[in-house]
XYZ file of C-alpha atoms in Angstrom:
728
model
C -86.308 119.227 199.110
C -88.782 118.459 196.467
C -89.077 121.008 194.054
C -92.538 121.040 192.812
C -91.949 123.841 190.088
C -89.328 121.347 188.385
C -90.560 118.995 185.750
C -88.745 115.801 186.080
C -89.757 114.462 182.789
C -87.254 116.945 181.054
C -84.582 114.905 182.620
C -85.857 111.887 181.244
C -83.487 109.947 178.754
C -83.696 106.816 176.495
C -85.192 105.660 173.334
C -88.585 104.969 171.772
C -88.782 101.752 173.958
C -87.059 102.419 177.319
C -86.871 105.369 179.543
C -84.593 106.426 182.533
C -83.898 109.118 184.919
C -81.342 109.544 187.580
C -82.617 111.187 190.896
C -80.938 112.405 194.158
C -82.839 111.137 197.107
C -82.506 112.573 200.637
C -82.599 110.668 203.533
C -81.273 107.242 202.288
C -78.941 106.434 205.044
C -78.222 102.642 205.000
C -78.824 99.425 203.233
C -82.477 99.077 204.571
C -83.343 102.749 202.994
C -81.664 101.310 199.651
C -83.670 98.126 199.824
C -86.809 99.655 200.695
C -86.419 102.063 197.573
C -85.420 99.413 195.161
C -88.300 97.166 196.066
C -90.758 99.919 196.448
C -90.047 101.085 192.820
C -89.633 97.575 191.589
C -93.416 96.946 192.427
C -94.525 99.828 190.144
C -95.687 98.617 186.734
C -93.432 99.119 183.904
C -90.350 100.012 186.161
C -87.596 97.373 184.992
C -84.838 98.229 187.030
C -84.142 100.706 189.993
C -80.533 100.722 191.741
C -79.411 103.000 194.529
C -76.037 104.359 195.315
C -75.682 105.124 198.926
C -72.517 107.100 198.457
C -74.021 109.529 195.893
C -77.616 109.574 197.144
C -78.516 108.562 193.519
C -81.165 106.256 192.251
C -81.207 105.105 188.460
C -84.415 104.116 187.565
C -85.609 102.611 184.190
C -88.947 101.653 182.616
C -90.801 100.900 179.666
C -91.532 104.082 177.766
C -95.364 105.146 178.231
C -96.027 103.004 181.270
C -94.872 105.741 183.836
C -93.242 109.161 183.994
C -90.394 110.809 185.901
C -92.836 112.690 187.966
C -94.566 109.562 188.860
C -91.300 107.995 190.056
C -90.653 110.771 192.195
C -94.439 110.677 193.681
C -93.711 107.081 194.243
C -90.722 107.836 196.173
C -92.458 110.257 198.138
C -94.985 107.758 199.329
C -92.130 105.485 200.363
C -91.005 108.370 202.631
C -88.231 109.803 200.488
C -87.715 113.394 198.913
C -86.138 113.072 195.548
C -85.222 115.518 192.520
C -83.496 114.958 189.331
C -79.682 114.001 189.774
C -77.122 116.951 189.923
C -73.752 116.191 191.369
C -73.647 119.681 192.950
C -76.809 118.995 194.522
C -75.167 115.898 196.299
C -72.507 117.966 197.494
C -75.030 120.586 198.829
C -77.222 117.875 200.520
C -74.055 116.440 202.191
C -72.974 119.919 203.313
C -76.266 120.770 204.722
C -76.820 117.478 206.421
C -73.364 117.631 208.140
C -74.162 121.163 209.285
C -77.356 120.232 210.793
C -76.048 117.343 212.460
C -73.146 119.372 213.938
C -75.398 121.637 215.392
C -77.665 119.051 216.895
C -74.693 117.346 218.220
C -73.310 120.441 219.936
C -76.699 120.874 221.430
C -76.831 117.303 222.585
C -73.287 117.243 223.994
C -73.910 120.397 225.812
C -77.068 119.062 227.454
C -75.674 115.613 228.050
C -72.585 116.944 230.102
C -74.939 119.353 232.292
C -77.436 116.478 232.947
C -74.919 113.814 233.745
C -73.393 116.287 236.447
C -76.908 116.220 238.062
C -77.047 112.283 237.574
C -73.610 112.047 238.991
C -74.668 113.903 242.309
C -77.545 111.320 242.429
C -75.674 108.416 241.731
C -72.588 108.902 243.723
C -73.799 107.807 247.077
C -75.813 110.616 247.791
C -79.211 108.967 246.666
C -79.551 107.495 250.123
C -78.592 110.603 251.927
C -80.166 113.175 249.748
C -83.358 114.610 250.855
C -86.542 113.823 248.582
C -87.024 117.444 247.807
C -83.488 117.845 246.650
C -83.581 114.682 244.472
C -86.708 115.895 243.037
C -85.432 119.121 242.207
C -82.260 117.548 240.440
C -84.672 115.269 238.483
C -86.746 118.326 237.444
C -83.533 120.346 236.284
C -82.626 117.091 234.265
C -85.989 117.155 232.516
C -85.716 120.871 231.817
C -82.478 120.389 230.104
C -82.972 117.005 228.498
C -86.477 117.215 227.008
C -85.797 120.545 224.792
C -82.371 119.129 223.890
C -83.826 116.142 222.710
C -86.759 117.806 220.714
C -84.034 119.522 218.836
C -81.124 117.378 218.667
C -83.570 114.516 217.748
C -85.009 115.799 214.511
C -82.780 114.330 212.389
C -84.050 111.037 213.572
C -87.579 111.740 214.348
C -88.216 113.237 210.901
C -86.861 110.278 209.059
C -88.920 107.749 211.343
C -92.093 110.029 210.882
C -91.669 109.960 207.046
C -91.261 106.142 207.170
C -94.078 105.650 209.424
C -96.600 107.935 207.064
C -95.556 105.627 204.290
C -96.619 102.603 206.450
C -92.882 101.343 206.317
C -90.261 101.480 209.124
C -86.444 102.395 208.723
C -83.362 102.294 211.204
C -84.718 105.634 212.486
C -87.818 104.015 213.762
C -86.357 101.931 216.454
C -83.837 104.708 217.637
C -86.631 107.202 217.883
C -88.995 104.700 219.883
C -86.002 104.119 222.156
C -85.235 107.904 222.738
C -88.894 108.797 223.374
C -89.485 105.676 225.512
C -86.593 106.561 227.753
C -87.877 110.248 228.017
C -91.339 109.344 228.666
C -90.510 106.660 231.229
C -88.212 109.154 233.059
C -90.821 111.807 233.092
C -93.274 109.400 234.704
C -90.685 108.699 237.270
C -90.077 112.113 237.995
C -93.680 112.826 238.364
C -93.835 110.172 240.881
C -90.576 111.443 242.351
C -88.784 107.694 241.962
C -85.452 107.129 242.712
C -83.868 106.910 239.120
C -84.579 108.588 235.870
C -82.808 108.209 232.426
C -82.835 111.633 231.037
C -78.966 111.047 230.945
C -79.187 107.938 228.898
C -81.623 109.572 226.348
C -79.539 112.694 225.576
C -76.233 110.917 225.726
C -77.628 108.305 223.492
C -78.526 110.997 221.050
C -75.198 112.700 221.375
C -73.383 109.444 220.443
C -75.703 108.566 217.563
C -75.191 112.104 216.135
C -71.376 111.611 216.615
C -71.693 108.434 214.449
C -74.171 109.874 211.899
C -71.984 112.797 211.459
C -68.544 110.977 211.036
C -70.721 108.518 208.773
C -71.650 111.552 206.376
C -68.186 112.919 206.504
C -66.397 109.619 205.713
C -68.847 108.375 202.910
C -68.366 112.043 201.421
C -64.608 111.608 201.511
C -64.945 107.850 200.008
C -66.710 109.105 196.897
C -65.164 112.371 196.654
C -63.091 110.893 193.611
C -65.982 110.623 191.257
C -67.346 114.159 192.278
C -63.959 115.576 191.839
C -64.122 114.403 188.245
C -67.237 116.243 187.558
C -66.096 119.390 189.132
C -63.165 119.335 186.485
C -65.856 120.220 183.843
C -65.991 123.610 182.450
C -69.273 125.397 183.601
C -69.295 127.625 180.521
C -67.942 127.766 176.980
C -66.854 130.709 174.458
C -68.994 129.825 171.282
C -67.739 131.245 168.007
C -70.699 132.073 165.746
C -70.665 131.687 161.976
C -69.942 135.578 161.647
C -66.748 135.161 164.018
C -68.638 136.765 166.928
C -68.138 135.089 170.336
C -70.424 134.775 173.299
C -70.503 132.681 176.297
C -72.876 129.764 176.572
C -73.515 126.723 179.205
C -71.646 123.686 178.089
C -74.664 121.572 178.377
C -75.891 123.527 175.346
C -73.201 122.662 172.974
C -74.013 120.597 170.088
C -71.734 118.720 167.606
C -70.592 120.839 164.800
C -70.371 124.164 166.912
C -67.107 125.726 167.318
C -65.762 126.903 170.631
C -62.786 129.019 171.524
C -60.491 128.087 174.403
C -57.977 130.321 175.786
C -54.609 129.126 177.204
C -54.969 128.048 180.979
C -58.739 127.080 180.329
C -60.168 123.563 180.554
C -61.844 122.406 177.363
C -65.467 122.532 177.586
C -66.404 119.478 175.084
C -64.981 116.696 173.213
C -63.715 117.899 169.883
C -61.203 118.210 167.069
C -58.758 121.160 166.844
C -59.509 123.280 163.877
C -56.948 126.092 164.623
C -54.031 126.607 166.776
C -51.199 124.752 168.206
C -50.807 124.178 172.252
C -49.696 121.497 174.753
C -52.513 120.043 176.446
C -52.455 118.496 179.892
C -54.368 115.011 179.317
C -53.453 113.662 182.692
C -57.181 113.276 183.348
C -57.427 110.946 180.630
C -54.179 109.295 180.148
C -52.905 109.595 183.539
C -49.577 110.716 182.230
C -48.107 113.691 183.937
C -46.375 115.147 180.795
C -48.516 117.346 178.412
C -48.902 116.424 174.871
C -48.577 118.685 171.782
C -51.881 119.210 169.999
C -52.514 120.808 166.617
C -55.073 120.970 163.822
C -56.866 117.632 163.623
C -55.779 116.403 166.974
C -58.926 114.899 169.050
C -59.273 116.411 172.415
C -61.480 115.907 175.484
C -63.514 117.803 177.877
C -61.948 118.392 181.203
C -58.282 118.451 179.950
C -56.220 121.660 180.136
C -55.142 123.931 177.467
C -51.718 124.897 178.625
C -50.020 127.208 176.300
C -52.195 128.867 173.279
C -55.478 129.639 172.239
C -57.464 127.074 170.415
C -60.452 126.809 168.008
C -62.321 123.496 168.439
C -65.165 121.746 166.638
C -67.423 120.048 169.220
C -67.907 116.260 168.263
C -70.098 115.265 171.171
C -72.657 116.724 173.590
C -71.874 117.109 177.108
C -73.674 114.125 178.469
C -71.707 111.989 175.821
C -68.150 113.354 176.407
C -65.404 110.921 177.682
C -65.481 112.440 180.931
C -69.164 112.095 181.617
C -68.458 108.250 180.198
C -65.736 107.856 182.814
C -67.824 108.973 185.643
C -70.936 106.722 184.519
C -68.417 103.795 184.528
C -67.332 104.665 187.944
C -71.061 104.923 189.183
C -72.056 101.783 187.335
C -69.349 99.952 189.225
C -70.483 101.237 192.544
C -74.122 100.961 191.769
C -73.794 97.317 190.802
C -74.373 94.363 193.164
C -71.607 92.340 193.582
C -71.879 88.734 195.093
C -70.587 89.979 198.694
C -73.161 92.879 198.398
C -75.930 90.642 197.567
C -75.058 88.467 200.394
C -74.872 91.513 202.747
C -78.310 92.609 201.468
C -79.968 89.212 202.199
C -78.454 89.062 205.791
C -79.629 92.416 206.478
C -83.122 91.944 205.267
C -83.790 88.922 207.262
C -81.700 90.179 210.072
C -83.548 93.472 211.197
C -87.129 91.994 211.496
C -85.746 89.100 213.552
C -84.008 91.251 216.135
C -86.916 93.777 216.269
C -89.135 90.951 217.269
C -86.354 90.092 219.882
C -86.938 93.463 221.467
C -90.582 92.627 221.943
C -89.795 89.249 223.269
C -87.183 90.869 225.581
C -89.935 93.026 227.018
C -92.147 90.139 227.735
C -89.376 88.015 229.158
C -88.328 90.447 231.925
C -91.947 91.064 232.726
C -92.583 87.398 232.766
C -89.555 87.190 235.194
C -90.987 89.562 237.475
C -88.441 92.429 237.107
C -91.239 95.013 236.302
C -92.106 96.678 233.218
C -89.569 99.593 233.674
C -86.656 96.808 233.381
C -88.175 95.081 230.725
C -88.702 98.407 228.835
C -85.133 99.607 229.340
C -83.659 96.067 228.146
C -85.943 96.100 225.049
C -84.701 99.951 224.268
C -81.098 98.647 224.538
C -82.063 95.815 222.204
C -83.753 98.081 219.566
C -80.702 100.431 219.811
C -77.873 97.883 219.648
C -79.469 95.790 216.681
C -79.409 98.275 213.965
C -77.771 96.463 210.825
C -75.878 99.689 209.755
C -72.226 98.056 210.029
C -73.379 95.006 207.884
C -74.919 97.355 205.355
C -71.893 99.288 205.134
C -69.326 96.465 205.137
C -69.273 95.860 201.449
C -70.285 99.244 199.653
C -67.847 101.267 201.464
C -65.057 98.818 200.443
C -66.042 99.157 196.787
C -66.286 102.848 196.868
C -62.912 103.171 198.320
C -61.362 100.556 196.000
C -62.947 102.320 192.879
C -61.707 105.702 193.959
C -58.240 104.423 194.560
C -58.137 102.579 191.217
C -59.010 105.693 189.509
C -56.493 107.777 191.164
C -54.101 105.298 189.665
C -55.643 105.519 186.112
C -57.771 102.197 186.316
C -61.623 102.103 185.553
C -63.733 99.528 186.895
C -66.346 98.648 184.306
C -67.827 95.564 185.927
C -69.511 95.692 189.380
C -68.123 92.312 190.404
C -64.849 92.797 188.716
C -62.778 93.244 191.828
C -64.314 90.241 193.419
C -63.585 88.133 190.464
C -60.125 89.590 190.002
C -59.399 88.271 193.613
C -59.978 84.856 192.598
C -57.429 84.285 189.749
C -54.242 82.027 189.657
C -53.338 82.659 186.006
C -52.469 85.623 183.828
C -52.464 85.705 180.258
C -51.033 88.546 178.356
C -51.150 89.516 174.980
C -47.916 91.125 173.571
C -48.371 93.799 171.108
C -49.937 96.864 172.661
C -50.044 95.091 176.103
C -46.547 94.069 177.180
C -45.116 96.266 174.589
C -46.168 99.835 173.720
C -47.566 98.963 170.544
C -45.820 102.028 168.964
C -42.504 101.775 166.945
C -39.525 103.472 168.553
C -36.216 104.267 166.747
C -33.454 102.040 167.908
C -30.446 103.069 165.914
C -30.584 106.734 166.921
C -26.819 106.790 168.503
C -25.557 105.633 165.335
C -27.214 108.452 163.204
C -25.447 111.768 162.703
C -27.394 114.718 164.368
C -27.780 116.653 161.065
C -29.099 113.494 159.593
C -31.784 113.091 162.384
C -32.728 116.691 162.156
C -33.256 116.570 158.292
C -35.276 113.376 158.758
C -37.281 114.617 161.430
C -37.748 117.725 159.502
C -39.276 115.576 156.664
C -41.240 113.088 159.106
C -43.065 116.207 160.486
C -45.201 116.393 157.454
C -46.408 112.899 157.646
C -48.706 110.972 160.009
C -46.941 107.589 159.222
C -46.328 105.667 162.645
C -42.549 105.449 161.754
C -42.339 108.975 160.722
C -44.035 109.845 164.110
C -41.342 107.687 165.863
C -38.579 109.795 163.970
C -40.057 113.165 165.248
C -40.262 111.892 168.705
C -36.478 110.718 168.551
C -35.701 114.362 167.541
C -37.846 116.361 169.973
C -34.841 117.964 171.318
C -33.234 119.235 168.001
C -33.753 122.186 166.190
C -35.249 121.357 162.842
C -34.097 123.005 159.444
C -36.592 124.711 157.161
C -37.396 122.677 154.120
C -39.093 123.833 150.757
C -41.150 122.195 148.282
C -42.327 119.472 150.522
C -44.545 116.655 149.364
C -45.492 113.185 150.353
C -46.012 110.209 147.921
C -48.313 107.817 149.740
C -46.723 104.419 150.357
C -43.191 105.535 149.499
C -42.183 108.681 151.675
C -41.630 112.396 152.052
C -39.597 114.523 149.430
C -38.353 118.101 150.071
C -35.577 120.612 149.184
C -32.673 121.817 151.462
C -29.895 124.064 150.323
C -30.373 123.153 146.685
C -30.252 119.431 147.724
C -33.146 117.149 147.336
C -34.274 114.946 150.307
C -36.003 111.872 150.548
C -37.251 109.799 153.674
C -39.131 106.679 152.846
C -38.927 103.033 151.824
C -35.819 101.237 150.413
C -37.190 101.563 146.967
C -38.249 105.460 147.287
C -34.571 106.093 148.427
C -32.739 103.315 146.194
C -31.160 102.140 149.213
C -28.544 99.146 148.807
C -27.637 98.317 152.497
C -28.675 95.046 154.370
C -32.305 95.049 155.441
C -33.194 95.511 159.159
C -34.735 92.586 161.066
C -37.946 94.687 161.983
C -39.468 98.137 160.363
C -36.978 100.549 158.631
C -36.750 103.955 156.787
C -34.187 105.391 154.918
C -33.071 109.021 154.332
C -31.374 109.960 151.089
C -29.420 113.326 150.670
C -28.908 114.225 147.105
C -26.674 111.615 145.541
C -25.138 110.285 149.046
C -25.601 106.889 150.345
C -28.801 106.345 152.023
C -28.805 106.379 155.803
C -30.742 103.464 157.615
C -33.218 104.266 160.320
C -34.450 101.065 162.187
C -37.439 100.567 164.748
C -38.809 98.306 167.285
C -41.846 97.886 169.394
C -40.217 98.290 172.784
C -41.454 96.844 175.927
C -43.034 99.080 178.318
C -40.901 100.592 180.866
C -41.900 98.474 183.900
C -42.918 95.237 182.002
C -39.952 93.464 183.167
C -39.992 94.073 186.953
C -43.957 93.764 186.893
C -43.890 90.295 185.197
C -41.236 89.184 187.662
C -43.295 90.385 190.530
C -46.580 88.522 189.248
C -44.630 85.488 188.390
C -44.109 84.965 192.160
C -47.705 84.609 192.906
C -49.583 83.723 189.563
C -48.863 81.557 186.432
C -47.972 83.920 183.618
C -48.739 82.832 180.086
C -47.932 84.926 176.879
C -50.074 84.273 173.817
C -49.139 86.253 170.882
C -50.309 86.420 167.299
C -46.968 87.445 166.090
C -44.351 85.229 164.477
C -42.478 82.760 166.665
C -39.183 84.589 166.703
C -40.526 87.727 167.882
C -42.930 86.252 170.701
C -39.809 84.059 171.829
C -37.600 87.133 172.038
C -40.105 88.985 174.194
C -40.849 85.786 176.207
C -37.359 85.288 176.900
C -36.515 88.902 177.799
C -39.377 89.024 180.287
C -38.660 85.225 181.650
C -42.034 84.020 180.694
C -41.596 80.103 180.237
C -45.034 79.500 179.082
C -45.809 81.064 175.778
C -47.157 80.523 172.270
C -46.727 82.380 168.968
C -48.841 82.735 165.898
C -52.126 82.609 167.862
C -55.347 83.289 166.177
C -58.348 84.553 168.128
C -59.665 81.053 168.105
C -56.342 79.625 169.437
C -56.353 82.087 172.413
C -60.070 80.877 173.223
C -59.232 77.413 173.133
C -56.202 77.997 175.241
C -58.305 79.634 177.835
C -60.867 77.156 177.803
C -58.107 74.601 178.312
C -56.991 76.344 181.438
C -60.456 76.824 182.561
C -61.274 73.077 182.380
C -58.078 72.499 184.242
C -59.275 74.432 187.206
C -57.439 77.628 186.254
C -59.039 80.866 186.942
C -57.704 83.299 184.360
C -57.269 87.090 183.956
C -56.902 88.115 180.407
C -54.846 91.298 179.404
C -54.989 92.549 175.918
C -55.672 95.324 173.697
C -56.150 94.218 170.115
C -59.377 93.571 168.027
C -58.290 89.890 168.021
C -58.127 89.728 171.811
C -61.805 90.768 172.398
C -63.108 87.130 172.310
C -60.628 86.052 174.553
C -61.087 89.083 176.936
C -64.725 87.809 177.141
C -63.798 84.103 177.565
C -61.475 84.954 180.470
C -62.889 84.992 184.016
C -61.913 88.416 184.256
C -60.057 90.824 181.847
C -57.989 94.078 181.504
C -57.139 96.423 178.551
C -54.993 99.380 178.138
C -56.767 102.602 177.195
C -54.798 102.443 174.027
C -56.860 99.316 172.951
C -59.355 98.953 170.341
C -62.791 100.334 171.113
C -64.467 96.636 171.077
C -61.723 95.397 173.348
C -62.262 98.131 176.120
C -66.016 97.409 175.721
C -65.137 93.513 176.486
C -62.692 94.272 179.399
C -63.643 94.516 183.006
C -60.971 97.086 183.789
C -59.348 99.668 181.446
C -56.010 101.253 182.488
C -54.355 104.307 181.357
C -50.876 105.152 180.719
C -48.086 103.421 179.446
C -47.041 101.491 182.589
C -48.038 97.758 183.146
C -47.753 98.446 186.886
C -51.459 99.075 186.546
C -52.154 95.484 186.323
C -50.211 94.799 189.500
C -51.812 97.712 191.192
C -55.238 96.531 190.338
C -54.634 92.981 191.398
C -53.171 94.231 194.563
C -56.165 96.300 195.469
C -58.658 93.391 194.486
C -56.976 91.245 196.834
C -56.912 93.636 199.747
C -60.428 94.808 199.182
C -61.475 91.079 199.511
C -59.547 90.962 202.585
C -61.232 94.143 203.865
C -64.724 92.768 203.064
C -64.038 89.463 204.957
C -62.739 91.583 207.760
C -65.894 93.804 207.827
C -68.273 90.914 207.650
C -66.381 89.345 210.549
C -66.650 92.822 212.546
C -70.156 93.318 211.798
C -71.388 89.868 212.409
C -68.834 89.667 215.632
C -70.436 92.652 217.069
C -74.035 91.609 216.593
C -73.109 88.068 217.999
C -71.890 89.582 221.371
C -73.955 92.714 221.684
C -77.143 91.284 221.184
C -77.293 88.544 223.496
C -75.876 90.800 226.186
C -78.607 93.395 225.654
C -81.326 90.689 225.815
C -79.758 89.444 229.158
C -79.736 93.090 230.504
C -76.132 93.701 230.741
C -76.325 96.660 228.273
C -77.944 99.899 229.155
C -79.487 102.150 226.415
C -76.193 104.313 226.843
C -73.764 101.592 226.229
C -75.897 100.262 223.310
C -75.555 103.743 221.454
C -71.824 103.812 221.873
C -71.605 100.293 220.625
C -73.864 100.797 217.522
C -72.347 104.063 216.385
C -68.719 102.575 217.026
C -69.420 99.225 214.857
C -70.412 101.601 212.016
C -67.500 103.739 212.338
C -65.110 100.783 212.794
C -66.352 99.121 209.547
C -66.005 102.510 207.629
C -62.479 103.512 208.789
C -61.406 99.777 207.976
C -62.482 100.340 204.427
C -60.781 103.542 204.277
C -57.421 101.900 204.991
C -57.601 100.680 201.519
C -57.165 104.316 200.387
C -53.779 104.740 202.372
C -50.944 105.440 199.685
C -48.060 103.106 199.723
C -44.622 104.984 199.420
C -43.132 102.151 197.014
C -44.568 99.486 194.922
C -42.827 95.892 194.929
C -42.823 95.498 191.139
C -40.527 98.590 190.732
C -37.942 97.995 193.707
């Protein structure tokens, strides 16, 4: 796969002190390969970090600038037995597709040969061996050899090639014992055939390959399915953009050549090629990729828009504000892969077990051979038992136990609009027993809503909305939102006085929408935010607003309260906080909390043995988010809060918190189940193989089955539930 014409140094990123590159590595099949790559690169002077992602076949390498180069990193990987090129998501898909195609062809050849060799073997084994003439048995053995040996040579290439590359690099991988077992079985059978012995093992060797190929093929397919969410995200990026030059002429350019300040044209029905700001046009944008909301949003001049979202209704001109690799979509994918690449506690445990486990069992295979020879069973029996041990002890199931659960869990949460930012966040979330909520922007929407719309005449609402449409004030936006379905009258002489309101003329009447002072209102003040509409000399009409609870806040808090201690810490005044706490049924609440107060409360809970999840959005919540055991923020949160949080959820529904907790709990359960399956398999299978109760054929079936069972068990996490308990 190595492209010698490609200069990897062109793909190196970083600053004056550090450099980094992402590479696609072919031939990385299991936890052992990941460990070998990370250790091998870790020994290179200057390399500060090397992290593998088995799902995307990606290796992220960082080093001190000037100590090595991208080409040197690729050369080092080559010396370890792995081919690598600079990372390209499309290349990952092509590698998986090519590998799956090769494995499928090899599997077909092996299956055809195994079926025919097995027919010949059945004839020999089914009682005819004692009655069959020696010449006939020899003929059957030679026919088996003629069928099996070419098939093994072809179908075994995926294993032999990988093993040879590892041996050339003076290392080993999981394909070395497999290749050794297949070649030893074939060699011994050929010797037996030349000697016209009673038994040969061509059937075992070719059937072993057949089952191993089934396992390898399904493993490639299932891992590709597990990581398809992140790859599908990348596929949503536009390939080309229509650039508008200074003279107004347009031309198509690749999206990765766009620079901030450039202007691009986006026709209706096209995906936006870059993050930017609308400079001309009005259209509906499908932002479900970013916000998780299925309803499109209206965007006009000045509205920030993001790469990957879909322009639905009208052409737009957009000024680019970020390069392709700095777009929000690229950042989401990086967060996803960062979470997958990370090493959670369970992963570290699995790696430690796998690293000690493999050498031990390989030594056990040698001991098995010596033991059976010492017991007088002969070298053939000892060799067959040693081959069975080599096959059955591959630690693939153990290596897959945790990563595949993490990949499936991250993909499931992304579908639900939740980004996992920290590699061990799911682990920590599964340990919590207390949930602390902030109020504004977390339990509530953080946006004012018109609350007395039913008491306002339709024509007053229409006039107010026509005035509000000319202002960006949050209360004005709330009026506009409340009048979405109303036809607005045309106004003239519109002007806005900052801090007071908007004024216009309508049918020789002066209209004002704004503060009590601006409209000279005399009515009773509202308990919350208010606006007044004055038409000529008529009495002003009051518009009242409130920060409403999220639609599902009640049901979610009620559901969570059954299993967790739910606490409300709000910076608002006591009456407001009490009102929200009473409405949601939260008994443990506190108002007028400063950031220091919130940290002190969480510290007190920690000292009392509580494990706290903090859910908050404001700038004042950021310290508490860091102080808690694990934290979540809505996507509408301040940048610093999103940075501090371990999870960021999209959309306006609080159910994302319950969804994430449920996924974390199920993930922990599946990790433990996978550990149990992998360890239980080895505890049962290895002793049986040493004692001679497992043939190489049975060992091949058992090893492939264990890996598949672990992967399929993890994929159960991705099954969609038809209903959620917090909305029933």
